[in-house]
mmCIF file of C-alpha atoms in Angstrom:
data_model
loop_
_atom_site.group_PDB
_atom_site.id
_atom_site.type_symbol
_atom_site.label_atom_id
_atom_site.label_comp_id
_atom_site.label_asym_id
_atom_site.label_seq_id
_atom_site.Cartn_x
_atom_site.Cartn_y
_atom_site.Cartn_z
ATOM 1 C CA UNK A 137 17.107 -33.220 -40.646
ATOM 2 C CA UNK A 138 19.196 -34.057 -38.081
ATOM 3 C CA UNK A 139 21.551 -31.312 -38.252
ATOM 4 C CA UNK A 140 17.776 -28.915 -37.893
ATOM 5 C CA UNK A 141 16.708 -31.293 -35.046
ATOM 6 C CA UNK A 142 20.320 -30.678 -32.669
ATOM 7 C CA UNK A 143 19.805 -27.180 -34.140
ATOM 8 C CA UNK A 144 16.476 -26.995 -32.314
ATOM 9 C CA UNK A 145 17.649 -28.571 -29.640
ATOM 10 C CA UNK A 146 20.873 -26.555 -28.729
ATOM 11 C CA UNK A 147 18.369 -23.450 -29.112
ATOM 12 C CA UNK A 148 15.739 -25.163 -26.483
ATOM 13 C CA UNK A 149 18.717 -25.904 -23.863
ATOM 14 C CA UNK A 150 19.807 -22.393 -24.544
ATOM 15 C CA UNK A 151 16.633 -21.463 -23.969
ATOM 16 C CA UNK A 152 15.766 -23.477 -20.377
ATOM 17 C CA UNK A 153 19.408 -21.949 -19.251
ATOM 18 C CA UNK A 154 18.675 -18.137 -19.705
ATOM 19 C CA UNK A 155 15.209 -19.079 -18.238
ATOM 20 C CA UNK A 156 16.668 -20.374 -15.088
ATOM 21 C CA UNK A 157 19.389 -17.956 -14.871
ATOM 22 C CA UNK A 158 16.861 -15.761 -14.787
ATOM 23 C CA UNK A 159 14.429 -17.406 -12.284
ATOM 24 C CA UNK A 160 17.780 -17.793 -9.952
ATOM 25 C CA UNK A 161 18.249 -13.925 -10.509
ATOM 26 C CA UNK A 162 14.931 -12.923 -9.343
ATOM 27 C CA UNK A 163 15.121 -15.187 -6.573
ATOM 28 C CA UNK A 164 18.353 -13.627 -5.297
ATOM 29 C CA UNK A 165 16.237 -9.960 -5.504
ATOM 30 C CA UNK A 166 15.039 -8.961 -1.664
ATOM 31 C CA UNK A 167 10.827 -9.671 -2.084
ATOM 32 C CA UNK A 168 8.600 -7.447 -0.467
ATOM 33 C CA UNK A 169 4.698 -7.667 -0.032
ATOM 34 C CA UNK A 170 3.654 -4.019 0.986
ATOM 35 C CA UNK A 171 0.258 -2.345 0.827
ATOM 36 C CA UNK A 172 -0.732 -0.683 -2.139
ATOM 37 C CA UNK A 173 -0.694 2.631 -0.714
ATOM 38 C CA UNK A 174 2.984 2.466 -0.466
ATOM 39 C CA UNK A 175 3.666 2.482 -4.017
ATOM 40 C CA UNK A 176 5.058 5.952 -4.732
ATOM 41 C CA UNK A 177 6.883 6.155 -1.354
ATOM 42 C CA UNK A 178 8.472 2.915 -1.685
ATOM 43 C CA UNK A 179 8.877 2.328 -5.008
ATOM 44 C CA UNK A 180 11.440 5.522 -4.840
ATOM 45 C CA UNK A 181 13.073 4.407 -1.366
ATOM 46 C CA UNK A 182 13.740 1.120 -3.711
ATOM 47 C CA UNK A 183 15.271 3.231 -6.213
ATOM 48 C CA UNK A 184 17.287 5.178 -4.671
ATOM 49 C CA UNK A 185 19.061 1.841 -2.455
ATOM 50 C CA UNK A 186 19.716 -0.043 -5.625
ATOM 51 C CA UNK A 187 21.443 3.092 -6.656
ATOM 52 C CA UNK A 188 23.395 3.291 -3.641
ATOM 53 C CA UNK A 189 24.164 -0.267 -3.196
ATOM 54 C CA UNK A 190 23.844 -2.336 -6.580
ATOM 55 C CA UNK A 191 21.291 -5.031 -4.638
ATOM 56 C CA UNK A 192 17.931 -5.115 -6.202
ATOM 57 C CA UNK A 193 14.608 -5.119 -4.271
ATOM 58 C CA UNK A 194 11.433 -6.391 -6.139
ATOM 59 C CA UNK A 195 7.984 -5.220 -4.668
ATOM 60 C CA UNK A 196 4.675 -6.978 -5.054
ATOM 61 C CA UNK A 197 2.161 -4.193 -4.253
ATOM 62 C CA UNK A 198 -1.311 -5.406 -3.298
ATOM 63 C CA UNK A 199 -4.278 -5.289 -0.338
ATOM 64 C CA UNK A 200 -2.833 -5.965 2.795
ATOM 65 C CA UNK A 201 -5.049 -8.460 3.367
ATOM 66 C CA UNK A 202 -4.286 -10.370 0.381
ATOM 67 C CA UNK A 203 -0.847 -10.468 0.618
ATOM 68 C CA UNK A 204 -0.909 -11.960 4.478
ATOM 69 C CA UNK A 205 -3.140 -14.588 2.922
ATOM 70 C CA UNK A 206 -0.437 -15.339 0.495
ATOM 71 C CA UNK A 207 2.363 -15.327 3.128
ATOM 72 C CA UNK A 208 0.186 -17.731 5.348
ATOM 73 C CA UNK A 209 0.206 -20.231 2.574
ATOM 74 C CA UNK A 210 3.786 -19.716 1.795
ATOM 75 C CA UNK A 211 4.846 -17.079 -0.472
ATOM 76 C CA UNK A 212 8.394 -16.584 -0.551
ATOM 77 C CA UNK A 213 8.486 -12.640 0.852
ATOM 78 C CA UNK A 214 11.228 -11.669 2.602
ATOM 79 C CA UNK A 215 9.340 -8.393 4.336
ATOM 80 C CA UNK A 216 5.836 -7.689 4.855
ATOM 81 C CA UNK A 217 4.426 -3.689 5.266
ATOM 82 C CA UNK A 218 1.112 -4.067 6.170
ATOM 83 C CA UNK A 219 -1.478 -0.827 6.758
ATOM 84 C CA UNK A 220 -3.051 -1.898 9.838
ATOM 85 C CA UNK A 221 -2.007 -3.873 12.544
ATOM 86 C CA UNK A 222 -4.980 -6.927 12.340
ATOM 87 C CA UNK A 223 -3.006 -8.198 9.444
ATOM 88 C CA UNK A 224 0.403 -8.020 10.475
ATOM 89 C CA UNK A 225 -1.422 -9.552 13.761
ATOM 90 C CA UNK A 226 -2.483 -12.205 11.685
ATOM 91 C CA UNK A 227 0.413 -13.223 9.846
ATOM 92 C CA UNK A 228 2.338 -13.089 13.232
ATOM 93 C CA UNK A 229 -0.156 -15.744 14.600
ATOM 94 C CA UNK A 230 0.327 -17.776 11.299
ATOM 95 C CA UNK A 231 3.847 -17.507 12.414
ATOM 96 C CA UNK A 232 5.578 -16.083 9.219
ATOM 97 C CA UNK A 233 7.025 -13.051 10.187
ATOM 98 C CA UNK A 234 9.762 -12.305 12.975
ATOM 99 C CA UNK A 235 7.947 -10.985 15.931
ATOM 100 C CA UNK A 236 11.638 -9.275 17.284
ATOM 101 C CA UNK A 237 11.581 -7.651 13.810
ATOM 102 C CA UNK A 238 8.198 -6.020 13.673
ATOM 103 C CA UNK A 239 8.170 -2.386 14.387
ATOM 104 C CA UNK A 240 5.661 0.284 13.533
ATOM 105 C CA UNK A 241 7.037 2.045 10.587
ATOM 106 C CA UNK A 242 4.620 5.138 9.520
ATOM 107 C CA UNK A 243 1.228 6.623 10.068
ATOM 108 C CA UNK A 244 -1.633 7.849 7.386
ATOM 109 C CA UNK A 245 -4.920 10.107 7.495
ATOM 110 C CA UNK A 246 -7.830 9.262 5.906
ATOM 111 C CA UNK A 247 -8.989 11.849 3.585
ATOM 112 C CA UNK A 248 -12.012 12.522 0.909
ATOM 113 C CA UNK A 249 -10.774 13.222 -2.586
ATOM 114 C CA UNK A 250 -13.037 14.468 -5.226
ATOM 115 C CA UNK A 251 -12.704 14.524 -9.536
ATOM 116 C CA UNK A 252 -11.172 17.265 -10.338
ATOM 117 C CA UNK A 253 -13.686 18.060 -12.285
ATOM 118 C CA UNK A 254 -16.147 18.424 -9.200
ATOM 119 C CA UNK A 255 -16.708 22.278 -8.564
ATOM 120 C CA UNK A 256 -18.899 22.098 -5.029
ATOM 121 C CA UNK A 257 -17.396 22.555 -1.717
ATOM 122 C CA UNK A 258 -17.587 18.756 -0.481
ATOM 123 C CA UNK A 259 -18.430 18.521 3.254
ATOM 124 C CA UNK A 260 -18.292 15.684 5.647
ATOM 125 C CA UNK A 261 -22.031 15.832 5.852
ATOM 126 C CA UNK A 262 -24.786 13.348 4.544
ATOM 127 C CA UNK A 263 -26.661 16.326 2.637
ATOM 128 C CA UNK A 264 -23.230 17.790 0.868
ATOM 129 C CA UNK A 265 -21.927 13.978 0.030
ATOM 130 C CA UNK A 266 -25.409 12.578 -1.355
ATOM 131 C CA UNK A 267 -25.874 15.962 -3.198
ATOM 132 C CA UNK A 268 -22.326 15.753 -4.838
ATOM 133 C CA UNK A 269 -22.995 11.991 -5.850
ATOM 134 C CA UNK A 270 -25.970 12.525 -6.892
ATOM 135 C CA UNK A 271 -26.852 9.115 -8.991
ATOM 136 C CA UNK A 272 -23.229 8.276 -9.153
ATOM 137 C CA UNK A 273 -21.228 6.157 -6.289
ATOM 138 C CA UNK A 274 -18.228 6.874 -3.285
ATOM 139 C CA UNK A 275 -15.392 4.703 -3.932
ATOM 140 C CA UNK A 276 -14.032 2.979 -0.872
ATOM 141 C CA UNK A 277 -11.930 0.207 -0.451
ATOM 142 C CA UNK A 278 -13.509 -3.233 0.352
ATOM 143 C CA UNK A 279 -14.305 -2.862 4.260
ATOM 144 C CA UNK A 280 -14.602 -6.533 5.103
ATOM 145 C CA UNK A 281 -11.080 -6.855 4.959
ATOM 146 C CA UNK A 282 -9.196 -4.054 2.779
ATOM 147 C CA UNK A 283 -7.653 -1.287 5.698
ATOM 148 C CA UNK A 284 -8.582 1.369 3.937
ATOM 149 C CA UNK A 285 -12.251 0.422 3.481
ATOM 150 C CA UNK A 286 -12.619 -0.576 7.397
ATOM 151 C CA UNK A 287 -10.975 2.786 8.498
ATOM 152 C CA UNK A 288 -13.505 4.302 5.985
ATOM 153 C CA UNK A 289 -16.510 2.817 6.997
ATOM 154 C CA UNK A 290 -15.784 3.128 10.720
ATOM 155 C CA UNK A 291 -15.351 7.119 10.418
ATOM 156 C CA UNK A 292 -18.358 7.386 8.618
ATOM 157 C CA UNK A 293 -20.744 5.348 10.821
ATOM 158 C CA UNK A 294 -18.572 7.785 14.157
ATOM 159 C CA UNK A 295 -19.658 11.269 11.958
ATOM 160 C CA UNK A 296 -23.344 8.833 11.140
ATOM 161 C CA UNK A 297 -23.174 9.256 7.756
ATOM 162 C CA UNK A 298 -22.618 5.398 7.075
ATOM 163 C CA UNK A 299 -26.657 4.910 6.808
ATOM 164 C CA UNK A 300 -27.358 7.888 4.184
ATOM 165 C CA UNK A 301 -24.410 6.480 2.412
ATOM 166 C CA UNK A 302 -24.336 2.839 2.520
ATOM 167 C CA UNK A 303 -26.533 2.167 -0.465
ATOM 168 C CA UNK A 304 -24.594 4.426 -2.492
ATOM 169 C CA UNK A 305 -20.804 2.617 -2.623
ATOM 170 C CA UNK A 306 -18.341 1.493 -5.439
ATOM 171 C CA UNK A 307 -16.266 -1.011 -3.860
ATOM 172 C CA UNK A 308 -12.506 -1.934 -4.676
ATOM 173 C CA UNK A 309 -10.006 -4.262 -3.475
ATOM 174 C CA UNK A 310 -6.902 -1.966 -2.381
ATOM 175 C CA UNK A 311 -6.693 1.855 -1.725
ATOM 176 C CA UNK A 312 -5.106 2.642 -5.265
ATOM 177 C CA UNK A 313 -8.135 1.044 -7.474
ATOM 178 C CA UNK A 314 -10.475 3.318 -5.109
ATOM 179 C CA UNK A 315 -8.365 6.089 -6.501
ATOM 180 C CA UNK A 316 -7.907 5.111 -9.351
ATOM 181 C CA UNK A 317 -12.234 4.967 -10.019
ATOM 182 C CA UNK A 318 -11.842 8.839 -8.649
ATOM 183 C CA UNK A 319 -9.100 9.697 -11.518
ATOM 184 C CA UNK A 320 -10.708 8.409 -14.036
ATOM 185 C CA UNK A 321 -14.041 9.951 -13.342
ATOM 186 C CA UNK A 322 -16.104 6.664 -12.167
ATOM 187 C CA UNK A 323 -16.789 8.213 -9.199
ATOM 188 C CA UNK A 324 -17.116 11.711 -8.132
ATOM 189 C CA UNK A 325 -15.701 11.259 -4.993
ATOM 190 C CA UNK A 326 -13.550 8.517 -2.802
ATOM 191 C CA UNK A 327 -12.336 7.630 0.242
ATOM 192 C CA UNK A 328 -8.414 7.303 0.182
ATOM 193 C CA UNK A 329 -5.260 7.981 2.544
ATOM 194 C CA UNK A 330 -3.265 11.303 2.619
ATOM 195 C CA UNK A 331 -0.772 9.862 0.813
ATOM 196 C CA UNK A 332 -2.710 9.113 -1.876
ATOM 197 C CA UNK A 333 -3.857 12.126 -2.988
ATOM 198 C CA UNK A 334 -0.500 13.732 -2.438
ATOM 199 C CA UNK A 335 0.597 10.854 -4.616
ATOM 200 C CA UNK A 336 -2.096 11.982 -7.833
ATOM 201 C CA UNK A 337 -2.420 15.065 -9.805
ATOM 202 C CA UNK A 338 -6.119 14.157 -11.011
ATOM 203 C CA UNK A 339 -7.811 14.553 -7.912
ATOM 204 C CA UNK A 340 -8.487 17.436 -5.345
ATOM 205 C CA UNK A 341 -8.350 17.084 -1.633
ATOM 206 C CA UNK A 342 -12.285 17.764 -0.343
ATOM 207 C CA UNK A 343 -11.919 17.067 3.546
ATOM 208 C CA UNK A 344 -10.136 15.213 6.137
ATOM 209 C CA UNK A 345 -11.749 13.014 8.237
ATOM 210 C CA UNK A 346 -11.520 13.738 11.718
ATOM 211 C CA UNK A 347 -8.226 11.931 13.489
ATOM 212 C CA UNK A 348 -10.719 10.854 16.753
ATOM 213 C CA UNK A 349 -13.430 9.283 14.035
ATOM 214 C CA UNK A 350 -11.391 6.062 13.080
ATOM 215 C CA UNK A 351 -8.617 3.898 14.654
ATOM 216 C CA UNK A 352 -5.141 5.301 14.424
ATOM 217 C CA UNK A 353 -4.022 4.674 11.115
ATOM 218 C CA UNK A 354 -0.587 2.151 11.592
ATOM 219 C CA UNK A 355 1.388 0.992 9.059
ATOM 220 C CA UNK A 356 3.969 -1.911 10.444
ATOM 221 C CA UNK A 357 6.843 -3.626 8.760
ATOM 222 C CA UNK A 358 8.600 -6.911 9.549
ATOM 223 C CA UNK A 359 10.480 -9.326 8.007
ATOM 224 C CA UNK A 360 9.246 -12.899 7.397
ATOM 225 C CA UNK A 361 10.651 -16.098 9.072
ATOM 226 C CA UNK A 362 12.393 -16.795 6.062
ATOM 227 C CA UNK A 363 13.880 -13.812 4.933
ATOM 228 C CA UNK A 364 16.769 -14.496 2.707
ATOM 229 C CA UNK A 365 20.575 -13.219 3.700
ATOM 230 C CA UNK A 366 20.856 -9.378 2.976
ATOM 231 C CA UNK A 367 17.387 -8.489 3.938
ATOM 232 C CA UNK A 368 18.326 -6.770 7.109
ATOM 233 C CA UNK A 369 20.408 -4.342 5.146
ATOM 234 C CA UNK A 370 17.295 -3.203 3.488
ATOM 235 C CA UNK A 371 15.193 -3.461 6.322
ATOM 236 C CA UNK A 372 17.452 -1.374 8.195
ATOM 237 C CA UNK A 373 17.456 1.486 4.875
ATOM 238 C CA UNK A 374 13.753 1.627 5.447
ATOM 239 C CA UNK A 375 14.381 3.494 8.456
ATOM 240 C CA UNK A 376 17.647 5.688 7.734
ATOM 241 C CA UNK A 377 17.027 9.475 6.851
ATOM 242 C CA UNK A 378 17.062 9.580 3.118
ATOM 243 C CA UNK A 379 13.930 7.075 3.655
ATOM 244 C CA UNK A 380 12.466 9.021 6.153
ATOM 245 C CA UNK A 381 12.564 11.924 3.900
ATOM 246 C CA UNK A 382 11.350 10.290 0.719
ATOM 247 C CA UNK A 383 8.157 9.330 2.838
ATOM 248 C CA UNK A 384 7.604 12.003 5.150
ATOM 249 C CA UNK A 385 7.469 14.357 0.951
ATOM 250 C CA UNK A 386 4.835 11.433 -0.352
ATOM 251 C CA UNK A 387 2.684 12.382 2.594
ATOM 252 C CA UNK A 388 3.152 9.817 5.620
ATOM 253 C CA UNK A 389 3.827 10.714 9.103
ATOM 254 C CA UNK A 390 6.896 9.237 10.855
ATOM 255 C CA UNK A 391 6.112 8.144 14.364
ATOM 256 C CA UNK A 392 8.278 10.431 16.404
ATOM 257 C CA UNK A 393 5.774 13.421 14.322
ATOM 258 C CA UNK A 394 2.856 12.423 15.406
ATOM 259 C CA UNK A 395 2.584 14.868 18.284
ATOM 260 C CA UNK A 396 3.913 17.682 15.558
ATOM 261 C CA UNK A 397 3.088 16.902 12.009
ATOM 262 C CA UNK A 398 -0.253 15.447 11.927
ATOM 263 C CA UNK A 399 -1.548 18.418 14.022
ATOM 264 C CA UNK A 400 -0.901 20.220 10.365
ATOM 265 C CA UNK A 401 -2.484 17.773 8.164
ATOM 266 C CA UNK A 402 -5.682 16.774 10.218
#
């Protein structure tokens, strides 16, 4: 019994060790919060810097929104990419992020994707989107607080279709779950960023909304107050070419294209 018992023991310290080896090993791992609609894009930038370097990167993908909350109360990120400026205006008021840090990294358009399974010409008008819906719903982010969804909803009430339209919405809490309702066929039709539907093969591109109907569409980085040692090396990869290139092929618009690019997407 005995011998079973410092059996089972040596086994649980074993155990505790590899556990905190491995809690020390993800700790060492650059953090960053970035907005959902970043996934593709940065989830290959990632991929090709551990490559280069050996140093891994972990990404917690979410709302913008709900990952400033988190930072506010103290989650350990060592960069936030935010897409809109009122959140990466708030955390800098919480005082989590380093102001001299924060620059504005990319730009977006807002677009209307449809099923692919949806044969009608979609048009930015209240009798072509209620006829396409029909008794089904338009998927837009959250517009309380999701970028996405405010963007969204502030285009629509500019073109005035918000009123024919507003009865008629499936909500979600980040840009990817409103396309993801769209690829699975939940809803005929959603309200996403460029990116996004350059991102999936199970939707079709219906319109673009009109670049004077919304707020510029700003997606800012910075890193927090207490970024760890060897963030700045990534922060710094985020803006060298093979970066640039990676996004600029998953649909985003650096800034020095605005005047060019975004002439050809909008």
């Amino acid at each position: 019994m005995r011998r079973i018992l410092r059996q089972i023991s040596s086994t649980c310290v074993l155990f505790v060790s590899l556990l905190c080896s491995n809690i020390a090993a993800a700790n060492d791992n650059i953090l960053v919060f970035a907005a959902s609609s970043m996934t593709t894009a940065l989830n290959e930038i990632v991929m090709q810097y551990e490559a280069k370097t050996g140093n891994k990167v972990t990404v917690s993908f979410g709302s913008s929104s709900a990952l400033a909350r988190q930072l506010a109360y103290g989650a350990p990120a060592d960069i936030y990419i935010s897409a809109n400026e009122k959140w990466m205006d708030y955390v800098e008021e919480q005082g989590v992020v380093d102001v001299s840090s924060r620059t504005d990294w990319v730009r977006n358009a807002l677009v209307l994707v449809a099923d692919k399974y949806v044969t009608e010409h979609v048009e930015l008008t209240s009798a072509s989107l209620v006829s396409t819906l029909g008794s089904s719903r338009l998927a837009i982010s959250d517009p309380n607080h999701v970028p996405a969804g405010i963007y969204g909803k502030e285009s629509l009430e500019n073109l005035n279709l918000w009123s024919s339209i507003k009865s008629k919405l499936a909500l979600s809490n980040s840009v990817r779950a409103t396309l993801a309702l769209v690829e699975r066929g939940e809803a005929p039709l959603g309200i996403v960023y460029y990116s996004d539907a350059v991102a999936s093969s199970n939707v079709i591109l219906a319109a673009t909304f009109p670049e004077n109907s919304h707020a510029p569409i700003v997606f800012p980085k910075a890193m927090t107050t207490q970024a760890k040692s060897g963030t700045e090396a990534f922060y710094r990869y985020l803006d060298s070419e093979e970066s640039h290139r990676i996004l600029v092929k998953n649909g985003f618009i650096l800034p020095q294209q605005v005047n060019e690019e975004s002439e050809g997407i909008y």
